Amino acid sequence: MKFFCQKQALVDAVNNVTRAVSNRSTIPALEGILIRATSSLFLAGYDMEIGITTNIEAQVQDPGEIVLPCKQFGDIVRRLPDEMVSIAANEKLNITIRSGAAEFNIVGMSAADFPEMPSVSDGMGFSVPQNVLKGMIRQTLFAVAPLDSGKPIHTGTLFEVENSTLRLVSVDGSRLAIRTEQVKASEEMKFVVPGKTLSEVLKLTSDEDTPVFMAVGRRHIVMQIDGYAVISRLLDGEFLAYRKAIPAASSTTLRVKTREMIDAVERVSLVVNDRVKSPLVCSFEDNTIALSCTSSIGSANDLITCEMQGEKQEIAFNSRFMLDALKNSESDEVVLELGSSLSPIKIVPPSGNEEFLFIVLPVRMKK
């Protein structure tokens, strides 16, 4: 195998496919990057759960394929001195990398040891503008349950397509995040994508409106993003019946400036840390929100104004959960809907179209 390519194109490709390379595996080839030289250069990283592949232009003199150790190869190509790179491999899997006056010799692995990645040839498909998908993932990923939550299905985000509407839903037992957009899709479908996969998709997407095409099979999904393919397994299980978790009615509605609320919650939360955890208490009355927190290291109080309708209320919540919801609203103002001190807090945009909907469960206050 022998080929020539542009250094920057190779660096970008290696940096992105590396995100799917396994850090530690019983299969040594999974700790490397598969390189296949044909009419172009194909690169792939795969950890048996998520794979990332791409093709870049190359002048291929001798076709072939090999697996190169990820960290070592990545460190080398990032530090090459010239714009052009020459890579050659012999029958014994010895690799020579040249750029300018620099030359490296490393040992690769057989491509036959690299597991075949799954494909989706008979699945359903639809597309979403890249910037829209990026925003939807960003506004729901924070509510995905951690891997040790005991509910594997909730460690991913539900994708629900119906009536030309795409809805992303994440839940972790203490909060719920829903984001909705109109899409062009002729078929209805539901599937759950692991949070880890969506974190990598978020890094690959940009603020452009170019489409991301998704092909969805029974067990896997393939997302095509700007020359990259992200292949991921889907999660099995019964996802929360989230519609039943959304409060049907509220007795108090508040319209508040998002930045003011964030700043006040952050100030009052200064007496809380990872070791000392105390709920933040909010009292809603006469168009004001009084925030307070008391812990073993001190106490704090603050007051902000709002537009309020309905009964006065007092409710306690985890300050970090509230901050995550407020920061991911990406709106200058939000509306808080409250039922009682033990009812979930519902956070929606002021327009009332519920493009996003966040729910934060309250904390029971000590009498």
Coordinates of C-alpha atoms in Angstrom, one line a residue:
M1 CA 0.0 0.0 0.0
K2 CA 1.2 3.5 -0.9
F3 CA -0.5 6.8 -1.2
F4 CA 0.0 10.6 -1.0
C5 CA -2.5 13.1 0.6
Q6 CA -2.8 16.6 2.0
K7 CA -1.6 16.8 5.7
Q8 CA -4.5 18.9 6.9
A9 CA -7.2 16.7 5.3
L10 CA -5.6 13.7 7.0
V11 CA -5.3 15.5 10.4
D12 CA -9.0 16.5 10.3
A13 CA -10.1 13.0 9.3
V14 CA -7.9 11.3 12.0
N15 CA -9.1 13.7 14.7
N16 CA -12.8 13.0 13.9
V17 CA -12.7 9.2 13.5
T18 CA -10.5 8.9 16.6
R19 CA -13.6 9.8 18.7
A20 CA -15.0 6.3 17.9
V21 CA -11.8 4.4 18.6
S22 CA -11.9 2.2 21.7
N23 CA -9.6 3.3 24.6
R24 CA -9.3 -0.3 25.8
S25 CA -10.4 -3.4 24.1
T26 CA -9.8 -7.2 24.0
I27 CA -9.6 -6.7 20.3
P28 CA -6.3 -4.8 19.6
A29 CA -7.4 -3.6 16.2
L30 CA -10.3 -1.6 17.8
E31 CA -7.7 0.6 19.4
G32 CA -6.5 1.6 16.0
I33 CA -7.8 3.4 12.8
L34 CA -8.6 1.4 9.8
I35 CA -7.1 2.9 6.6
R36 CA -8.2 1.6 3.2
A37 CA -6.6 3.1 0.1
T38 CA -8.5 2.6 -3.2
S39 CA -9.4 5.5 -5.5
S40 CA -9.6 7.6 -2.3
L41 CA -8.6 7.2 1.3
F42 CA -11.1 5.6 3.7
L43 CA -10.6 6.0 7.4
A44 CA -12.7 4.4 10.2
G45 CA -12.8 4.2 14.0
Y46 CA -15.1 1.7 15.8
D47 CA -15.6 0.6 19.4
M48 CA -18.5 -1.9 18.7
E49 CA -21.1 0.6 19.8
I50 CA -20.3 3.6 17.6
G51 CA -18.3 4.0 14.4
I52 CA -17.2 7.1 12.5
T53 CA -16.0 6.8 8.9
T54 CA -14.9 9.3 6.2
N55 CA -13.2 9.5 2.8
I56 CA -10.6 12.0 1.8
E57 CA -8.8 12.6 -1.6
A58 CA -5.5 10.8 -2.1
Q59 CA -3.1 9.8 -4.8
V60 CA -3.1 6.1 -4.5
Q61 CA -0.1 4.3 -6.1
D62 CA -0.6 0.9 -4.5
P63 CA -4.1 0.0 -3.1
G64 CA -4.3 -1.7 0.3
E65 CA -5.6 -1.6 3.8
I66 CA -4.1 -1.6 7.3
V67 CA -4.9 -0.7 10.9
L68 CA -2.7 1.9 12.5
P69 CA -2.3 2.5 16.3
C70 CA -4.6 5.5 16.9
K71 CA -2.7 7.6 19.4
Q72 CA 0.7 7.1 17.9
F73 CA -0.5 7.7 14.3
G74 CA -2.5 10.8 15.4
D75 CA 0.4 12.3 17.2
I76 CA 2.6 11.8 14.2
V77 CA 0.4 13.3 11.5
R78 CA -0.4 16.3 13.6
R79 CA 3.3 17.2 13.9
L80 CA 4.3 16.5 10.3
P81 CA 6.2 19.5 8.9
D82 CA 5.1 19.6 5.2
E83 CA 1.7 20.0 3.5
M84 CA 2.0 16.7 1.7
V85 CA 2.2 13.3 3.4
S86 CA 3.5 10.0 2.0
I87 CA 2.5 6.7 3.7
A88 CA 3.6 3.3 2.6
A89 CA 3.1 -0.2 4.1
N90 CA 4.9 -3.5 3.2
E91 CA 3.8 -7.1 3.6
K92 CA 5.1 -7.3 7.1
L93 CA 2.8 -4.4 8.2
N94 CA 5.7 -2.0 8.6
I95 CA 4.6 1.6 7.9
T96 CA 6.7 4.5 6.6
I97 CA 5.4 8.0 7.0
R98 CA 7.2 10.8 5.3
S99 CA 6.6 14.6 5.2
G100 CA 9.3 17.0 4.2
A101 CA 12.5 15.9 5.9
A102 CA 10.6 13.9 8.6
E103 CA 10.3 10.2 8.4
F104 CA 8.6 7.8 10.9
N105 CA 8.5 4.0 10.9
I106 CA 5.8 2.2 12.9
V107 CA 4.1 -1.2 13.0
G108 CA 0.5 -1.6 12.0
M109 CA -2.1 -4.4 12.3
S110 CA -3.9 -6.5 9.8
A111 CA -7.1 -5.0 8.5
A112 CA -8.6 -8.5 8.7
D113 CA -8.6 -8.2 12.5
F114 CA -10.8 -5.1 12.3
P115 CA -14.5 -6.1 12.9
E116 CA -17.0 -5.4 10.1
M117 CA -19.1 -2.4 10.9
P118 CA -22.9 -2.7 10.7
S119 CA -24.8 -1.2 7.8
V120 CA -28.4 0.0 7.3
S121 CA -29.5 -1.0 3.8
D122 CA -33.2 -1.6 4.4
G123 CA -34.1 1.0 7.0
M124 CA -36.3 4.1 6.9
G125 CA -34.8 7.5 6.3
F126 CA -35.3 11.2 6.7
S127 CA -33.1 14.4 6.8
V128 CA -32.8 17.3 9.1
P129 CA -30.9 20.6 8.6
Q130 CA -27.5 20.3 10.3
N131 CA -28.0 23.4 12.5
V132 CA -31.5 22.3 13.5
L133 CA -30.3 18.9 14.6
K134 CA -27.4 20.4 16.5
G135 CA -29.7 22.7 18.4
M136 CA -32.1 19.9 19.2
I137 CA -29.4 17.6 20.5
R138 CA -27.8 20.4 22.6
Q139 CA -31.2 21.3 24.2
T140 CA -32.0 17.7 25.2
L141 CA -28.6 15.9 25.8
F142 CA -28.2 17.5 29.3
A143 CA -31.2 15.4 30.6
V144 CA -29.9 12.0 29.4
A145 CA -29.5 9.6 32.4
P146 CA -26.0 8.6 33.4
L147 CA -24.7 5.2 32.4
D148 CA -24.9 3.9 36.0
S149 CA -28.6 5.0 36.3
G150 CA -29.9 1.4 36.3
K151 CA -32.2 2.2 33.3
P152 CA -30.1 1.7 30.1
I153 CA -32.9 2.9 27.8
H154 CA -32.8 6.3 29.5
T155 CA -29.1 6.7 28.8
G156 CA -30.2 7.7 25.3
T157 CA -32.5 10.2 23.7
L158 CA -35.8 9.1 22.1
F159 CA -36.3 10.2 18.5
E160 CA -40.0 10.3 17.6
V161 CA -41.1 11.1 14.1
E162 CA -44.9 11.5 13.4
N163 CA -47.0 13.8 11.3
S164 CA -43.8 15.4 9.8
T165 CA -42.7 16.4 13.3
L166 CA -39.4 15.3 14.9
R167 CA -39.4 15.2 18.6
L168 CA -36.3 14.5 20.8
V169 CA -37.0 13.4 24.4
S170 CA -34.5 12.9 27.2
V171 CA -35.2 11.9 30.8
D172 CA -33.1 11.0 33.8
G173 CA -35.6 10.5 36.6
S174 CA -35.4 14.0 38.0
R175 CA -36.0 16.1 34.8
L176 CA -37.4 15.8 31.3
A177 CA -36.3 17.7 28.1
I178 CA -38.4 17.8 24.9
R179 CA -37.4 19.6 21.7
T180 CA -39.7 19.6 18.6
E181 CA -39.2 20.6 15.0
Q182 CA -40.9 20.1 11.6
V183 CA -39.2 17.8 9.2
K184 CA -39.8 16.2 5.9
A185 CA -40.6 12.6 6.7
S186 CA -43.2 10.3 5.2
E187 CA -43.0 7.5 7.7
E188 CA -43.6 7.4 11.4
M189 CA -40.8 5.9 13.6
K190 CA -39.4 5.7 17.1
F191 CA -35.9 4.9 18.2
V192 CA -33.5 5.7 21.0
V193 CA -29.9 6.9 20.2
P194 CA -27.3 6.5 23.0
G195 CA -26.2 9.8 24.6
K196 CA -22.6 8.9 23.8
T197 CA -23.4 8.8 20.1
L198 CA -25.2 12.2 20.2
S199 CA -22.3 13.8 22.0
E200 CA -20.1 12.8 19.0
V201 CA -22.7 13.9 16.5
L202 CA -22.8 17.3 18.3
K203 CA -19.0 17.7 17.7
L204 CA -19.4 16.9 14.0
T205 CA -22.3 19.2 13.2
S206 CA -22.0 22.9 12.4
D207 CA -24.2 25.9 12.2
E208 CA -24.8 25.4 8.4
D209 CA -28.2 24.4 7.1
T210 CA -26.8 21.5 5.0
P211 CA -28.9 18.3 5.6
V212 CA -28.0 15.4 7.9
F213 CA -29.5 12.2 6.4
M214 CA -30.5 9.5 8.8
A215 CA -31.0 5.9 7.8
V216 CA -32.7 3.9 10.6
G217 CA -32.7 0.2 10.8
R218 CA -34.0 -2.2 13.5
R219 CA -30.8 -2.1 15.5
H220 CA -28.6 0.6 14.1
I221 CA -28.7 4.1 12.7
V222 CA -26.4 5.8 10.2
M223 CA -26.1 9.6 10.1
Q224 CA -24.4 11.3 7.1
I225 CA -22.8 14.6 8.2
D226 CA -20.6 16.6 5.9
G227 CA -18.6 13.7 4.5
Y228 CA -18.7 11.7 7.7
A229 CA -20.8 8.7 8.5
V230 CA -21.7 8.0 12.2
I231 CA -22.9 4.4 12.7
S232 CA -24.4 3.6 16.1
R233 CA -26.4 0.8 17.7
L234 CA -29.8 1.8 19.0
L235 CA -31.0 1.1 22.6
D236 CA -33.6 -1.5 23.3
G237 CA -36.3 -1.2 26.0
E238 CA -39.4 0.6 27.1
F239 CA -38.9 4.4 27.1
L240 CA -40.8 6.4 29.6
A241 CA -44.4 7.3 28.6
Y242 CA -43.3 10.9 28.8
R243 CA -46.6 12.5 27.9
K244 CA -48.0 11.3 31.2
A245 CA -45.2 13.1 33.0
I246 CA -46.2 16.5 31.6
P247 CA -48.4 18.4 34.1
A248 CA -51.8 19.0 32.5
A249 CA -52.6 22.2 34.4
S250 CA -51.0 24.8 36.5
S251 CA -52.1 27.2 39.2
T252 CA -49.3 29.7 38.8
T253 CA -47.6 31.1 35.7
L254 CA -44.5 33.3 35.7
R255 CA -42.7 35.0 32.8
V256 CA -39.1 35.7 33.7
K257 CA -35.9 37.0 32.0
T258 CA -33.8 34.0 31.5
R259 CA -30.4 35.7 32.2
E260 CA -31.7 37.3 35.4
M261 CA -33.0 34.0 36.7
I262 CA -29.7 32.2 35.8
D263 CA -27.6 34.8 37.6
A264 CA -29.8 34.7 40.7
V265 CA -29.8 30.9 40.9
E266 CA -26.0 30.9 40.4
R267 CA -25.5 33.5 43.2
V268 CA -27.6 31.7 45.7
S269 CA -26.0 28.4 44.8
L270 CA -22.6 29.6 46.0
V271 CA -23.4 28.1 49.4
V272 CA -23.8 24.7 47.8
N273 CA -21.1 22.4 46.5
D274 CA -20.5 18.7 45.6
R275 CA -20.0 17.8 49.2
V276 CA -22.7 20.0 50.8
K277 CA -25.9 19.7 48.9
S278 CA -29.0 21.7 49.9
P279 CA -32.1 22.5 47.8
L280 CA -32.7 26.0 46.5
V281 CA -36.0 27.4 47.7
C282 CA -38.1 29.8 45.5
S283 CA -41.0 31.8 46.8
F284 CA -43.3 33.3 44.1
E285 CA -45.5 36.2 45.2
D286 CA -46.5 39.7 44.0
N287 CA -44.5 39.6 40.7
T288 CA -41.3 38.7 42.5
I289 CA -39.2 35.5 43.0
A290 CA -37.4 35.3 46.3
L291 CA -34.5 32.7 46.2
S292 CA -32.9 31.3 49.3
C293 CA -30.5 28.5 50.3
T294 CA -29.2 27.4 53.6
S295 CA -26.5 24.8 54.1
S296 CA -23.8 23.9 56.6
I297 CA -21.4 26.3 55.1
G298 CA -23.7 29.4 55.0
S299 CA -26.9 30.9 53.6
A300 CA -27.8 33.2 50.7
N301 CA -30.8 35.2 49.6
D302 CA -31.7 37.0 46.4
L303 CA -34.8 38.6 44.8
I304 CA -35.8 39.2 41.1
T305 CA -38.9 40.5 39.4
C306 CA -41.2 38.6 37.1
E307 CA -44.7 38.8 35.5
M308 CA -46.9 36.5 37.6
Q309 CA -50.4 35.2 37.3
G310 CA -52.1 32.9 39.8
E311 CA -51.5 31.8 43.3
K312 CA -48.4 32.4 45.4
Q313 CA -46.2 29.4 45.6
E314 CA -43.1 28.1 47.4
I315 CA -41.0 25.3 45.9
A316 CA -37.6 23.8 46.3
F317 CA -35.4 22.2 43.6
N318 CA -31.9 21.1 42.7
S319 CA -30.2 24.3 41.5
R320 CA -28.0 22.5 39.0
F321 CA -31.1 20.9 37.3
M322 CA -32.8 24.3 37.1
L323 CA -29.7 25.9 35.7
D324 CA -29.3 23.2 33.0
A325 CA -32.9 23.8 31.9
L326 CA -32.6 27.6 31.9
K327 CA -29.2 27.6 30.0
N328 CA -30.5 25.2 27.4
S329 CA -33.7 27.2 26.7
E330 CA -31.6 29.5 24.5
S331 CA -34.4 32.0 24.9
D332 CA -34.3 35.6 26.3
E333 CA -37.4 34.9 28.4
V334 CA -39.0 31.7 29.7
V335 CA -42.4 30.9 31.2
L336 CA -42.5 28.8 34.4
E337 CA -45.7 26.9 35.1
L338 CA -46.3 25.6 38.7
G339 CA -48.9 23.4 40.2
S340 CA -48.0 23.0 43.9
S341 CA -44.9 22.6 46.0
L342 CA -44.7 18.9 45.1
S343 CA -45.6 19.3 41.4
P344 CA -43.0 19.4 38.6
I345 CA -41.9 22.8 37.3
K346 CA -42.7 23.2 33.6
I347 CA -40.4 25.5 31.6
V348 CA -41.6 26.6 28.1
P349 CA -40.9 29.4 25.7
P350 CA -43.0 32.6 26.1
S351 CA -44.5 32.2 22.6
G352 CA -46.5 29.2 23.9
N353 CA -45.6 27.0 20.9
E354 CA -43.7 24.6 23.1
E355 CA -40.8 24.3 20.7
F356 CA -39.0 23.2 23.8
L357 CA -40.4 21.9 27.1
F358 CA -38.4 21.2 30.2
I359 CA -39.6 19.7 33.4
V360 CA -37.7 19.7 36.7
L361 CA -39.0 17.7 39.7
P362 CA -39.2 19.5 43.0
V363 CA -37.4 18.6 46.2
R364 CA -39.5 17.9 49.3
M365 CA -38.8 20.7 51.8
K366 CA -38.2 20.0 55.5
K367 CA -40.8 21.4 57.8

